[in-house]
Amino acid sequence: MSIFRLAIPSPLRRLFDYLPPEGTDLSNIKPGIRVTAPFGRRDVIGILVEVTDQSEFAHNKLKRAKSILDTEPPLPQHLFKLARWAASYYQHPEGDALQQAIPTLLRKGAPCEHQHEILWRAAPDASIAQLKSNASRQIELLNLLLEHPQGISTDAIRAEGGHTSALSTLEEKELAESFHREHKQNNQQILHEAPLALNAEQQSCLHEINSRKGFACILLEGVTGSGKTEVYLQAIEKALKEGKQALVLVPEIGLTPQTVSRFKQRFSVPIVALHSNLTDRQRLDAWLQAREGIARIIIGTRSAIFTPLQTPGIIIIDEEHDPSFKQQDGFRYSARDLAVLRARHENTPIILGSATPSLESLHNAVEGKYHWLKLTQRAGNSSPPEFKLLDIRQENLNDGLSEQLISAIRSHLEGGTQVLLFLNRRGFSPTLTCHDCGWIADCNRCDAHMTLHQSPPHLHCHHCDKQSGIPQRCPECNSDQLQPVGVGTERSEQALQKLFPDFPVIRVDRDSTQRKHSMQEIMQQVNTGNPCILVGTQMLAKGHHFPKVTLVAIINADSGLFSADFRGMERTAQLILQVAGRAGRADHPGKVMMQTYHSDHPTLQTLVNHGYSAFAQEELHNRKIAQLPPFTHYALLRAETSIKGRAESFLGALRQQLEDDMLLPHGVHWIGPFPSPMEKRAGMHRAQLMIYAQDRRSLHQLLANLCWYLEQNKEARKVRWSIDVDPADTF
Ligand code: ADP
Ligand code: ZN
Ligand code: ZN
C-alpha cells in the first residue's frame, strides 16, 4: 500500500499523508513533483516529499490526492533538498518553504513549461512592391515586419503602433507568417567587448579564484572602486567558456539597472534578470531558461537563490553584507548562507564580495573556512576619499547643516563638481511638536513619532504606514505654534535650494523615486556631469557610480552608534563606507565630511583613520568578549498580541515550562523575555526572547522542542509568534 507524503502550504510544521490519485502508476513517481489534494474545504497544491507505506493514520482515514501535475519535479533534487533543509534550519513550515522556492505560477498549478509565444515575420520573398500603394496599414505593418527579421510579437507590434488587424490579410497574401519563438542556445560568441587588463591585485585574485577546482568559498574584500565587478566578470567568463552558467545575487536590481547593463555590455550570451517588475509569466519563463541552460547568466535578488541551473559554474554574491539577503518575515532564510551550501552541493566556486564584509564572513575568513582575497587599491587611477569628522557640538545648524559644511559644499559646486548629501530620514522632519506645551505628533498605533511630509503635506508613520492630515492647532493646548523638529530629506532639499539657488538639487528617496524610470531620469541628469547636489537616503549608497561627485556629506554620522541592536555599529560603519565610496570614483579625488556630536567616539575614530578592516577587527574582538555572533549562535522568538503585556508573559511562561520540563540543552541560554525595542507597532504589543548557544546543534535541538511546544500550546494560538534563526537584526 503506497502513501503520498505531501508538503502542503499551511502554518503547521508537518507533512500530510494521502492515498495516491486513483489509477496512479507508481513506477514513475519522483519526490518533488506537484500534486493536488483536498485540504480542509478546498483543493491545494502540495509537493510530494516521499512515497511511503506507513502512516500514523489508519488507511481508511486517509483522503485521496486528486491529480499529479508533473512528470519531472520542477526543482532538481539538490535544490529540493536545500529548500527542505532550509525549512528545518529556519524552523519554517516545509510546505510553505517549498512553495517559496518555486515561481508563483507553479505554485498556482501552471504547467512547468514555456509559454509558446507566437511571433510574426515577413515571408521570405515579401516586399512592399507586392502591395497596393493605398493599402497604407498593410504597408506600415509589412515594413515593421521587415525591420524585425527575428520575429516580433503581436504585443510588440501594438506597442510600435502597428495594426495587428492587418496581419491575417498579409498572411493570406503569403507576405507574412507566424512561428513559435525558439529558445536557441547561442553558443557562438561569449564576449561582446574585451575584458579590461587587470591590475596586479585583480590579477592575483582572479588567479586564486580560477585555480580552485570544484567547491571553494572566496571572500573578496575590496574597497569601493577596487574593481571587484571586473573580477566577477572575468571569473564568470571562465565559467562560460567551460559551457557553464553563472548565478549572481545582488541586493537590489530595480534601483541599479547599471549592474545588469554592465553584464550585458560585456557578454553576448543570454542573460536574465529576475527583478520585481517581471510578470509571473516572465518570471517563470526566465526560471525555465535558467533550468534548461538557455540563459547563461542569471542575475537576481534574494529569492533567485532557488533558481535551478542546468550547468552550474559559479555563484557570486555581491555586497554580501547587505541585510536584504536575509528575508525578514515568514520564511526567514539567508540567501547568502544558503548560497554557500548550494555551491558545495553543486561543487562550484562561490565569491562573496564586499567593500565592508559582514563580521560573520570575516570571521569565517579568519578561521580559514573561506579563502580571503583582498583588493586594497582603487582600480584605474582614482584615489581613495579623504575623511573628515565635523564636530557639531555647540554649532548653530542651518536646517541640519553646519557652516563648515555649507562652505565646503559651495567650494565644490563652484569648482564645477557634484556634491552628495546623505541623510537616513525621508520626509520633511522626523516629527511635529507644539512650542507652547511640548505635545508631539505620535502614532497611536506605534511607539513612534509621525514623520512630517510636505510634498504632499501630511503626517506619516513610517512603521505602520498610518497617514493623517497636519493639524493647524495643537490638540492639547490649542496653540498655533506647531513646529517641525529635526531634518529629513525634503527639508534638506528645501534648505539647499535656498542656499544654492544656481544649482539643481536632486532628492533621491523612496518618495521621489516612486514613478517608474524616475531613477533613470535622475541618473541621466547626474551623468551630464554638471554641478548639482544630490540629497538622499540609503538609496544613494547602493551600487551607483557618481564619477563627478567630489564631496560626500554625512549629515548625521551618529545615528547607529548607540543602537540597542548589537549590529548597530557594524551597520553604521558599512553604511558610512558605502556612502563614502560614491566619492571621487574616476579621476576626481573625493572628500567625505561627517557631522557628529561624538567626534571622539573610538569606533568612529578607528573607522575614519584606519579603515574598515581595523574597525572590523576591533568589533570582532568586542563580540568575542561579549559572546555575541559570530562567536555564538542566536535565534529570536518574537511574539505579539493586541493586549499590552501579554506577549511578554506568554514568553515568560513558555520559558518556565521548558525549564521545568528540563528541555534546555546544555550550553543553551536565554535572555529575556523583554519588550521589543519598539514595544508597540501597528497596534500590536511585542516582546522577544533571545536564545543563544555555543554550538548550533544544541540551539537547534531547543528550537525544535520550542516549536513542538508552541504548536501544542493553547495560549500560543492567542499570540502571533515567529522564530528567527541568525536574525539580521534584533528588533
Ligand atoms: P567595485 O565593484 O569594486 O566597486 P568596479 O568593478 O565597479 O569596482 O570598478 C570601479 C571602476 O574602475 C569602474 O569604472 C571600472 O570600469 C574601473 N576598473 C576596474 N578594473 C579596472 C582595470 N583593471 N583597469 C582600469 N579600470 C578598471
Ligand atoms: Zn500645545
Ligand atoms: Zn505607526
PDB file of N, CA, C and O and ligand atoms in Angstrom, residues 434-439 474-479 482, ligand 2:
ATOM      1  N   CYS A 434       4.584  70.937  19.591  1.00  0.00           N
ATOM      2  CA  CYS A 434       3.964  72.206  19.971  1.00  0.00           C
ATOM      3  C   CYS A 434       4.965  72.997  20.801  1.00  0.00           C
ATOM      4  O   CYS A 434       5.468  72.522  21.820  1.00  0.00           O
ATOM      5  N   HIS A 435       5.268  74.175  20.360  1.00  0.00           N
ATOM      6  CA  HIS A 435       6.245  75.017  21.027  1.00  0.00           C
ATOM      7  C   HIS A 435       5.760  75.441  22.409  1.00  0.00           C
ATOM      8  O   HIS A 435       6.545  75.688  23.317  1.00  0.00           O
ATOM      9  N   ASP A 436       4.442  75.519  22.600  1.00  0.00           N
ATOM     10  CA  ASP A 436       3.905  76.017  23.871  1.00  0.00           C
ATOM     11  C   ASP A 436       3.799  74.941  24.947  1.00  0.00           C
ATOM     12  O   ASP A 436       4.101  75.194  26.104  1.00  0.00           O
ATOM     13  N   CYS A 437       3.349  73.739  24.578  1.00  0.00           N
ATOM     14  CA  CYS A 437       3.146  72.742  25.641  1.00  0.00           C
ATOM     15  C   CYS A 437       3.987  71.482  25.456  1.00  0.00           C
ATOM     16  O   CYS A 437       3.990  70.607  26.312  1.00  0.00           O
ATOM     17  N   GLY A 438       4.689  71.374  24.364  1.00  0.00           N
ATOM     18  CA  GLY A 438       5.570  70.214  24.197  1.00  0.00           C
ATOM     19  C   GLY A 438       4.893  68.991  23.608  1.00  0.00           C
ATOM     20  O   GLY A 438       5.506  67.928  23.489  1.00  0.00           O
ATOM     21  N   TRP A 439       3.642  69.098  23.193  1.00  0.00           N
ATOM     22  CA  TRP A 439       2.953  67.978  22.540  1.00  0.00           C
ATOM     23  C   TRP A 439       3.758  67.511  21.320  1.00  0.00           C
ATOM     24  O   TRP A 439       4.396  68.317  20.643  1.00  0.00           O
ATOM     25  N   CYS A 474      -2.540  72.854  18.091  1.00  0.00           N
ATOM     26  CA  CYS A 474      -2.139  71.775  18.977  1.00  0.00           C
ATOM     27  C   CYS A 474      -3.371  71.094  19.569  1.00  0.00           C
ATOM     28  O   CYS A 474      -4.234  71.761  20.135  1.00  0.00           O
ATOM     29  N   PRO A 475      -3.483  69.793  19.462  1.00  0.00           N
ATOM     30  CA  PRO A 475      -4.647  69.088  20.006  1.00  0.00           C
ATOM     31  C   PRO A 475      -4.699  69.163  21.535  1.00  0.00           C
ATOM     32  O   PRO A 475      -5.746  68.951  22.126  1.00  0.00           O
ATOM     33  N   GLU A 476      -3.594  69.502  22.204  1.00  0.00           N
ATOM     34  CA  GLU A 476      -3.566  69.574  23.665  1.00  0.00           C
ATOM     35  C   GLU A 476      -3.929  70.962  24.171  1.00  0.00           C
ATOM     36  O   GLU A 476      -4.749  71.102  25.074  1.00  0.00           O
ATOM     37  N   CYS A 477      -3.287  72.000  23.628  1.00  0.00           N
ATOM     38  CA  CYS A 477      -3.449  73.341  24.216  1.00  0.00           C
ATOM     39  C   CYS A 477      -3.995  74.352  23.216  1.00  0.00           C
ATOM     40  O   CYS A 477      -4.103  75.535  23.523  1.00  0.00           O
ATOM     41  N   ASN A 478      -4.301  73.880  22.026  1.00  0.00           N
ATOM     42  CA  ASN A 478      -4.894  74.738  21.007  1.00  0.00           C
ATOM     43  C   ASN A 478      -3.988  75.866  20.491  1.00  0.00           C
ATOM     44  O   ASN A 478      -4.432  76.775  19.803  1.00  0.00           O
ATOM     45  N   SER A 479      -2.736  75.812  20.857  1.00  0.00           N
ATOM     46  CA  SER A 479      -1.799  76.829  20.365  1.00  0.00           C
ATOM     47  C   SER A 479      -1.581  76.637  18.859  1.00  0.00           C
ATOM     48  O   SER A 479      -1.731  75.532  18.339  1.00  0.00           O
ATOM     49  N   LEU A 482       2.871  75.265  16.134  1.00  0.00           N
ATOM     50  CA  LEU A 482       3.349  73.911  15.841  1.00  0.00           C
ATOM     51  C   LEU A 482       4.607  74.019  14.982  1.00  0.00           C
ATOM     52  O   LEU A 482       4.635  74.758  14.006  1.00  0.00           O
TER      53      LEU A 482
HETATM   54 ZN    ZN B   2       0.383  72.564  22.718  1.00  0.00          ZN
END
